[in-house]
């Protein structure tokens, strides 16, 4: 004796289900089975070897729906692939946003450096005009100008 | 000959600190103001004890960039 427990697949994505049904329809028909799919007002009805199944649209995903064998497998694969694709898309968007912010920061720092440099050049010109000799040094990101004159 | 010194520090954020040493009396403030008039706006100034002595030896001013 064996015991097999399996939970049924909750249907969240109707598009994935339609694709799975279409794919299975071709394969079942190739193997001589009769498959009919109808898209009704309330849901998708499909018949396999005379037995009728229905999956309702907009079904609350907490409900569980019985899907027949291969259809369930293909649906699950498609849905997992869709989730993965969405996850990758979100990751890419996040990376792009990060790169955009880094670029913005780099430009801002560049602009600040340019302003500081212009300010320094103006100061050097002015102190020289006032008769000072200038010695420049950089320490911990700070620029120091030591200006000396003898009177 | 007497040495007059102005020490300018440009901080990372672009603000500056200017310190004078060995410049007598009010001249030290005039000297710094004349140096910075077209470059930056003075935000605050601090006169050290030495400023009030007959011969000024040290004075410090903190300033902002001129936009």
PDB file of C-alpha atoms in Angstrom:
ATOM      1  CA  UNK A   1       0.000   0.000   0.000  1.00  0.00           C
ATOM      2  CA  UNK A   2       1.144   3.467  -0.661  1.00  0.00           C
ATOM      3  CA  UNK A   3      -0.120   6.836   0.351  1.00  0.00           C
ATOM      4  CA  UNK A   4       0.255   9.965  -1.744  1.00  0.00           C
ATOM      5  CA  UNK A   5      -0.775  13.376  -0.600  1.00  0.00           C
ATOM      6  CA  UNK A   6      -0.882  16.249  -3.028  1.00  0.00           C
ATOM      7  CA  UNK A   7      -2.337  19.708  -2.726  1.00  0.00           C
ATOM      8  CA  UNK A   8      -4.247  21.056  -5.667  1.00  0.00           C
ATOM      9  CA  UNK A   9      -2.887  23.925  -7.680  1.00  0.00           C
ATOM     10  CA  UNK A  10      -4.398  27.312  -6.953  1.00  0.00           C
ATOM     11  CA  UNK A  11      -5.131  29.155 -10.196  1.00  0.00           C
ATOM     12  CA  UNK A  12      -3.904  32.701 -10.056  1.00  0.00           C
ATOM     13  CA  UNK A  13      -3.057  33.492 -13.637  1.00  0.00           C
ATOM     14  CA  UNK A  14      -5.745  32.913 -16.258  1.00  0.00           C
ATOM     15  CA  UNK A  15      -3.404  33.674 -19.147  1.00  0.00           C
ATOM     16  CA  UNK A  16      -1.011  30.898 -18.075  1.00  0.00           C
ATOM     17  CA  UNK A  17      -3.937  28.512 -17.787  1.00  0.00           C
ATOM     18  CA  UNK A  18      -5.188  29.331 -21.296  1.00  0.00           C
ATOM     19  CA  UNK A  19      -1.685  28.755 -22.685  1.00  0.00           C
ATOM     20  CA  UNK A  20      -1.383  25.470 -20.826  1.00  0.00           C
ATOM     21  CA  UNK A  21      -4.761  24.298 -22.131  1.00  0.00           C
ATOM     22  CA  UNK A  22      -3.891  25.208 -25.711  1.00  0.00           C
ATOM     23  CA  UNK A  23      -0.566  23.412 -25.469  1.00  0.00           C
ATOM     24  CA  UNK A  24      -2.176  20.300 -23.988  1.00  0.00           C
ATOM     25  CA  UNK A  25      -5.016  20.351 -26.483  1.00  0.00           C
ATOM     26  CA  UNK A  26      -2.556  19.894 -29.358  1.00  0.00           C
ATOM     27  CA  UNK A  27      -0.699  17.138 -27.574  1.00  0.00           C
ATOM     28  CA  UNK A  28      -3.844  15.276 -26.436  1.00  0.00           C
ATOM     29  CA  UNK A  29      -5.342  15.500 -29.909  1.00  0.00           C
ATOM     30  CA  UNK A  30      -2.134  14.167 -31.448  1.00  0.00           C
ATOM     31  CA  UNK A  31      -2.523  11.172 -29.152  1.00  0.00           C
ATOM     32  CA  UNK A  32      -6.090  10.639 -30.324  1.00  0.00           C
ATOM     33  CA  UNK A  33      -7.900  12.181 -27.385  1.00  0.00           C
ATOM     34  CA  UNK A  34     -10.792  14.489 -27.851  1.00  0.00           C
ATOM     35  CA  UNK A  35     -10.289  17.893 -26.241  1.00  0.00           C
ATOM     36  CA  UNK A  36     -12.730  20.780 -26.378  1.00  0.00           C
ATOM     37  CA  UNK A  37     -12.017  24.149 -24.813  1.00  0.00           C
ATOM     38  CA  UNK A  38     -14.662  26.796 -24.350  1.00  0.00           C
ATOM     39  CA  UNK A  39     -14.192  30.243 -22.972  1.00  0.00           C
ATOM     40  CA  UNK A  40     -17.419  30.931 -21.139  1.00  0.00           C
ATOM     41  CA  UNK A  41     -18.751  33.923 -19.285  1.00  0.00           C
ATOM     42  CA  UNK A  42     -17.748  32.601 -15.886  1.00  0.00           C
ATOM     43  CA  UNK A  43     -14.664  30.643 -16.747  1.00  0.00           C
ATOM     44  CA  UNK A  44     -12.872  28.216 -18.976  1.00  0.00           C
ATOM     45  CA  UNK A  45     -14.579  24.902 -19.595  1.00  0.00           C
ATOM     46  CA  UNK A  46     -12.662  22.074 -21.083  1.00  0.00           C
ATOM     47  CA  UNK A  47     -13.655  18.556 -21.919  1.00  0.00           C
ATOM     48  CA  UNK A  48     -11.242  15.719 -21.914  1.00  0.00           C
ATOM     49  CA  UNK A  49     -12.487  12.299 -22.970  1.00  0.00           C
ATOM     50  CA  UNK A  50     -16.026  13.269 -22.222  1.00  0.00           C
ATOM     51  CA  UNK A  51     -15.352  14.573 -18.747  1.00  0.00           C
ATOM     52  CA  UNK A  52     -15.937  18.278 -18.228  1.00  0.00           C
ATOM     53  CA  UNK A  53     -13.775  20.602 -16.176  1.00  0.00           C
ATOM     54  CA  UNK A  54     -14.223  24.256 -15.440  1.00  0.00           C
ATOM     55  CA  UNK A  55     -11.873  26.920 -14.101  1.00  0.00           C
ATOM     56  CA  UNK A  56     -13.570  30.135 -13.142  1.00  0.00           C
ATOM     57  CA  UNK A  57     -12.119  33.511 -14.108  1.00  0.00           C
ATOM     58  CA  UNK A  58     -11.062  35.789 -11.289  1.00  0.00           C
ATOM     59  CA  UNK A  59     -11.203  32.897  -8.886  1.00  0.00           C
ATOM     60  CA  UNK A  60      -9.818  33.820  -5.513  1.00  0.00           C
ATOM     61  CA  UNK A  61      -6.381  32.295  -5.499  1.00  0.00           C
ATOM     62  CA  UNK A  62      -6.950  30.788  -2.071  1.00  0.00           C
ATOM     63  CA  UNK A  63      -9.476  28.458  -3.669  1.00  0.00           C
ATOM     64  CA  UNK A  64      -8.077  25.347  -5.175  1.00  0.00           C
ATOM     65  CA  UNK A  65      -9.011  24.013  -8.551  1.00  0.00           C
ATOM     66  CA  UNK A  66      -8.631  20.563  -9.886  1.00  0.00           C
ATOM     67  CA  UNK A  67      -6.585  20.461 -13.033  1.00  0.00           C
ATOM     68  CA  UNK A  68      -6.010  17.354 -15.003  1.00  0.00           C
ATOM     69  CA  UNK A  69      -2.504  15.853 -14.945  1.00  0.00           C
ATOM     70  CA  UNK A  70      -0.403  17.410 -17.635  1.00  0.00           C
ATOM     71  CA  UNK A  71      -2.386  20.625 -17.741  1.00  0.00           C
ATOM     72  CA  UNK A  72      -1.528  21.219 -14.103  1.00  0.00           C
ATOM     73  CA  UNK A  73       2.166  20.561 -14.713  1.00  0.00           C
ATOM     74  CA  UNK A  74       2.345  22.888 -17.703  1.00  0.00           C
ATOM     75  CA  UNK A  75       0.326  25.562 -15.934  1.00  0.00           C
ATOM     76  CA  UNK A  76       2.676  25.392 -12.947  1.00  0.00           C
ATOM     77  CA  UNK A  77       5.755  25.609 -15.181  1.00  0.00           C
ATOM     78  CA  UNK A  78       4.354  28.590 -17.062  1.00  0.00           C
ATOM     79  CA  UNK A  79       3.320  30.345 -13.897  1.00  0.00           C
ATOM     80  CA  UNK A  80       6.719  29.774 -12.280  1.00  0.00           C
ATOM     81  CA  UNK A  81       8.423  31.073 -15.445  1.00  0.00           C
ATOM     82  CA  UNK A  82       6.203  34.141 -15.364  1.00  0.00           C
ATOM     83  CA  UNK A  83       7.045  34.787 -11.715  1.00  0.00           C
ATOM     84  CA  UNK A  84      10.753  34.392 -12.453  1.00  0.00           C
ATOM     85  CA  UNK A  85      10.491  36.747 -15.393  1.00  0.00           C
ATOM     86  CA  UNK A  86       8.717  39.335 -13.232  1.00  0.00           C
ATOM     87  CA  UNK A  87      11.331  38.901 -10.529  1.00  0.00           C
ATOM     88  CA  UNK A  88      14.154  39.439 -13.043  1.00  0.00           C
ATOM     89  CA  UNK A  89      12.381  42.451 -14.486  1.00  0.00           C
ATOM     90  CA  UNK A  90      12.032  43.978 -11.020  1.00  0.00           C
ATOM     91  CA  UNK A  91      15.683  43.229 -10.306  1.00  0.00           C
ATOM     92  CA  UNK A  92      16.756  44.854 -13.576  1.00  0.00           C
ATOM     93  CA  UNK A  93      14.608  47.911 -12.840  1.00  0.00           C
ATOM     94  CA  UNK A  94      16.166  48.156  -9.392  1.00  0.00           C
ATOM     95  CA  UNK A  95      19.681  47.887 -10.841  1.00  0.00           C
ATOM     96  CA  UNK A  96      18.911  50.524 -13.463  1.00  0.00           C
ATOM     97  CA  UNK A  97      17.548  52.852 -10.784  1.00  0.00           C
ATOM     98  CA  UNK A  98      20.654  52.264  -8.684  1.00  0.00           C
ATOM     99  CA  UNK A  99      22.881  53.048 -11.668  1.00  0.00           C
ATOM    100  CA  UNK A 100      20.853  56.167 -12.437  1.00  0.00           C
ATOM    101  CA  UNK A 101      21.242  57.410  -8.851  1.00  0.00           C
ATOM    102  CA  UNK A 102      24.958  56.617  -8.853  1.00  0.00           C
ATOM    103  CA  UNK A 103      25.359  58.569 -12.094  1.00  0.00           C
ATOM    104  CA  UNK A 104      23.412  61.490 -10.637  1.00  0.00           C
ATOM    105  CA  UNK A 105      25.615  61.453  -7.549  1.00  0.00           C
ATOM    106  CA  UNK A 106      28.768  61.282  -9.676  1.00  0.00           C
ATOM    107  CA  UNK A 107      27.636  64.285 -11.741  1.00  0.00           C
ATOM    108  CA  UNK A 108      26.774  66.240  -8.596  1.00  0.00           C
ATOM    109  CA  UNK A 109      30.182  65.488  -7.085  1.00  0.00           C
ATOM    110  CA  UNK A 110      31.846  66.479 -10.342  1.00  0.00           C
ATOM    111  CA  UNK A 111      29.920  69.760 -10.354  1.00  0.00           C
ATOM    112  CA  UNK A 112      30.939  70.442  -6.748  1.00  0.00           C
ATOM    113  CA  UNK A 113      34.580  69.668  -7.534  1.00  0.00           C
ATOM    114  CA  UNK A 114      34.441  72.051 -10.471  1.00  0.00           C
ATOM    115  CA  UNK A 115      32.941  74.809  -8.317  1.00  0.00           C
ATOM    116  CA  UNK A 116      35.572  74.261  -5.630  1.00  0.00           C
ATOM    117  CA  UNK A 117      38.303  74.419  -8.221  1.00  0.00           C
ATOM    118  CA  UNK A 118      36.940  77.635  -9.720  1.00  0.00           C
ATOM    119  CA  UNK A 119      36.669  79.106  -6.228  1.00  0.00           C
ATOM    120  CA  UNK A 120      40.257  78.108  -5.482  1.00  0.00           C
ATOM    121  CA  UNK A 121      41.574  79.639  -8.725  1.00  0.00           C
ATOM    122  CA  UNK A 122      39.772  82.914  -7.985  1.00  0.00           C
ATOM    123  CA  UNK A 123      41.172  82.957  -4.446  1.00  0.00           C
ATOM    124  CA  UNK A 124      44.710  82.264  -5.635  1.00  0.00           C
ATOM    125  CA  UNK A 125      44.467  85.062  -8.206  1.00  0.00           C
ATOM    126  CA  UNK A 126      43.122  87.460  -5.589  1.00  0.00           C
ATOM    127  CA  UNK A 127      45.691  86.708  -2.885  1.00  0.00           C
ATOM    128  CA  UNK A 128      48.497  87.001  -5.402  1.00  0.00           C
ATOM    129  CA  UNK A 129      47.083  90.360  -6.420  1.00  0.00           C
ATOM    130  CA  UNK A 130      47.248  91.359  -2.744  1.00  0.00           C
ATOM    131  CA  UNK A 131      50.932  90.462  -2.698  1.00  0.00           C
ATOM    132  CA  UNK A 132      50.847  87.018  -1.056  1.00  0.00           C
ATOM    133  CA  UNK A 133      52.740  83.933  -2.023  1.00  0.00           C
ATOM    134  CA  UNK A 134      50.527  80.844  -2.059  1.00  0.00           C
ATOM    135  CA  UNK A 135      51.261  77.288  -1.027  1.00  0.00           C
ATOM    136  CA  UNK A 136      48.552  74.717  -1.742  1.00  0.00           C
ATOM    137  CA  UNK A 137      47.958  71.368  -0.046  1.00  0.00           C
ATOM    138  CA  UNK A 138      45.158  68.795   0.239  1.00  0.00           C
ATOM    139  CA  UNK A 139      44.355  66.926   3.445  1.00  0.00           C
ATOM    140  CA  UNK A 140      41.338  64.704   4.186  1.00  0.00           C
ATOM    141  CA  UNK A 141      39.489  66.069   1.164  1.00  0.00           C
ATOM    142  CA  UNK A 142      40.056  69.665   2.269  1.00  0.00           C
ATOM    143  CA  UNK A 143      42.096  72.102   0.211  1.00  0.00           C
ATOM    144  CA  UNK A 144      44.332  74.392   2.167  1.00  0.00           C
ATOM    145  CA  UNK A 145      45.911  77.556   0.821  1.00  0.00           C
ATOM    146  CA  UNK A 146      48.572  79.106   2.993  1.00  0.00           C
ATOM    147  CA  UNK A 147      49.203  82.665   1.829  1.00  0.00           C
ATOM    148  CA  UNK A 148      52.190  84.549   3.159  1.00  0.00           C
ATOM    149  CA  UNK A 149      53.595  88.012   2.587  1.00  0.00           C
ATOM    150  CA  UNK A 150      56.219  90.108   4.341  1.00  0.00           C
ATOM    151  CA  UNK A 151      55.659  93.783   5.153  1.00  0.00           C
TER     152      UNK A 151
ATOM    153  CA  UNK B   1      60.157  92.351   8.133  1.00  0.00           C
ATOM    154  CA  UNK B   2      56.933  91.072   9.583  1.00  0.00           C
ATOM    155  CA  UNK B   3      55.099  88.022   8.286  1.00  0.00           C
ATOM    156  CA  UNK B   4      51.411  88.291   7.440  1.00  0.00           C
ATOM    157  CA  UNK B   5      49.587  85.079   6.828  1.00  0.00           C
ATOM    158  CA  UNK B   6      46.133  84.110   5.543  1.00  0.00           C
ATOM    159  CA  UNK B   7      45.169  80.457   5.760  1.00  0.00           C
ATOM    160  CA  UNK B   8      42.217  79.418   3.596  1.00  0.00           C
ATOM    161  CA  UNK B   9      40.598  75.991   3.983  1.00  0.00           C
ATOM    162  CA  UNK B  10      38.102  74.869   1.322  1.00  0.00           C
ATOM    163  CA  UNK B  11      35.963  72.132   2.863  1.00  0.00           C
ATOM    164  CA  UNK B  12      34.569  69.114   1.021  1.00  0.00           C
ATOM    165  CA  UNK B  13      31.124  70.743   0.793  1.00  0.00           C
ATOM    166  CA  UNK B  14      32.608  73.887  -0.771  1.00  0.00           C
ATOM    167  CA  UNK B  15      32.356  76.078   2.316  1.00  0.00           C
ATOM    168  CA  UNK B  16      35.519  77.874   3.417  1.00  0.00           C
ATOM    169  CA  UNK B  17      37.294  78.918   6.563  1.00  0.00           C
ATOM    170  CA  UNK B  18      39.701  81.807   6.439  1.00  0.00           C
ATOM    171  CA  UNK B  19      42.131  82.638   9.201  1.00  0.00           C
ATOM    172  CA  UNK B  20      44.551  85.504   9.374  1.00  0.00           C
ATOM    173  CA  UNK B  21      47.689  85.665  11.431  1.00  0.00           C
ATOM    174  CA  UNK B  22      50.027  88.527  12.134  1.00  0.00           C
ATOM    175  CA  UNK B  23      47.906  91.301  10.601  1.00  0.00           C
ATOM    176  CA  UNK B  24      47.399  94.295  12.875  1.00  0.00           C
ATOM    177  CA  UNK B  25      44.066  95.704  14.090  1.00  0.00           C
ATOM    178  CA  UNK B  26      41.045  96.111  11.809  1.00  0.00           C
ATOM    179  CA  UNK B  27      43.305  95.530   8.822  1.00  0.00           C
ATOM    180  CA  UNK B  28      42.941  91.785   9.219  1.00  0.00           C
ATOM    181  CA  UNK B  29      39.180  91.949   8.646  1.00  0.00           C
ATOM    182  CA  UNK B  30      39.590  94.390   5.770  1.00  0.00           C
ATOM    183  CA  UNK B  31      42.195  92.138   4.242  1.00  0.00           C
ATOM    184  CA  UNK B  32      39.929  89.092   4.352  1.00  0.00           C
ATOM    185  CA  UNK B  33      36.861  91.015   3.180  1.00  0.00           C
ATOM    186  CA  UNK B  34      38.772  92.450   0.270  1.00  0.00           C
ATOM    187  CA  UNK B  35      40.056  89.002  -0.608  1.00  0.00           C
ATOM    188  CA  UNK B  36      36.602  87.461  -0.587  1.00  0.00           C
ATOM    189  CA  UNK B  37      34.391  90.258  -1.861  1.00  0.00           C
ATOM    190  CA  UNK B  38      33.768  88.766  -5.315  1.00  0.00           C
ATOM    191  CA  UNK B  39      34.154  85.122  -4.336  1.00  0.00           C
ATOM    192  CA  UNK B  40      32.127  84.300  -1.250  1.00  0.00           C
ATOM    193  CA  UNK B  41      29.706  85.668   1.283  1.00  0.00           C
ATOM    194  CA  UNK B  42      30.843  85.811   4.904  1.00  0.00           C
ATOM    195  CA  UNK B  43      28.471  83.915   7.161  1.00  0.00           C
ATOM    196  CA  UNK B  44      30.125  84.430  10.511  1.00  0.00           C
ATOM    197  CA  UNK B  45      33.271  85.900  11.960  1.00  0.00           C
ATOM    198  CA  UNK B  46      35.049  85.302  15.196  1.00  0.00           C
ATOM    199  CA  UNK B  47      37.460  87.718  16.737  1.00  0.00           C
ATOM    200  CA  UNK B  48      39.959  86.038  18.970  1.00  0.00           C
ATOM    201  CA  UNK B  49      41.322  87.544  22.165  1.00  0.00           C
ATOM    202  CA  UNK B  50      44.306  88.668  20.188  1.00  0.00           C
ATOM    203  CA  UNK B  51      42.095  90.887  18.059  1.00  0.00           C
ATOM    204  CA  UNK B  52      41.540  93.150  21.016  1.00  0.00           C
ATOM    205  CA  UNK B  53      45.230  93.472  21.675  1.00  0.00           C
ATOM    206  CA  UNK B  54      47.028  96.425  20.195  1.00  0.00           C
ATOM    207  CA  UNK B  55      48.719  94.239  17.644  1.00  0.00           C
ATOM    208  CA  UNK B  56      46.416  91.724  16.094  1.00  0.00           C
ATOM    209  CA  UNK B  57      47.858  88.351  15.532  1.00  0.00           C
ATOM    210  CA  UNK B  58      44.949  86.047  14.758  1.00  0.00           C
ATOM    211  CA  UNK B  59      41.391  86.267  13.414  1.00  0.00           C
ATOM    212  CA  UNK B  60      39.059  83.596  12.064  1.00  0.00           C
ATOM    213  CA  UNK B  61      36.133  83.863   9.654  1.00  0.00           C
ATOM    214  CA  UNK B  62      33.813  81.156   8.354  1.00  0.00           C
ATOM    215  CA  UNK B  63      32.032  81.717   5.070  1.00  0.00           C
ATOM    216  CA  UNK B  64      29.676  80.321   2.498  1.00  0.00           C
ATOM    217  CA  UNK B  65      29.984  80.076  -1.260  1.00  0.00           C
ATOM    218  CA  UNK B  66      28.571  82.998  -3.243  1.00  0.00           C
ATOM    219  CA  UNK B  67      25.779  81.737  -5.509  1.00  0.00           C
TER     220      UNK B  67
END
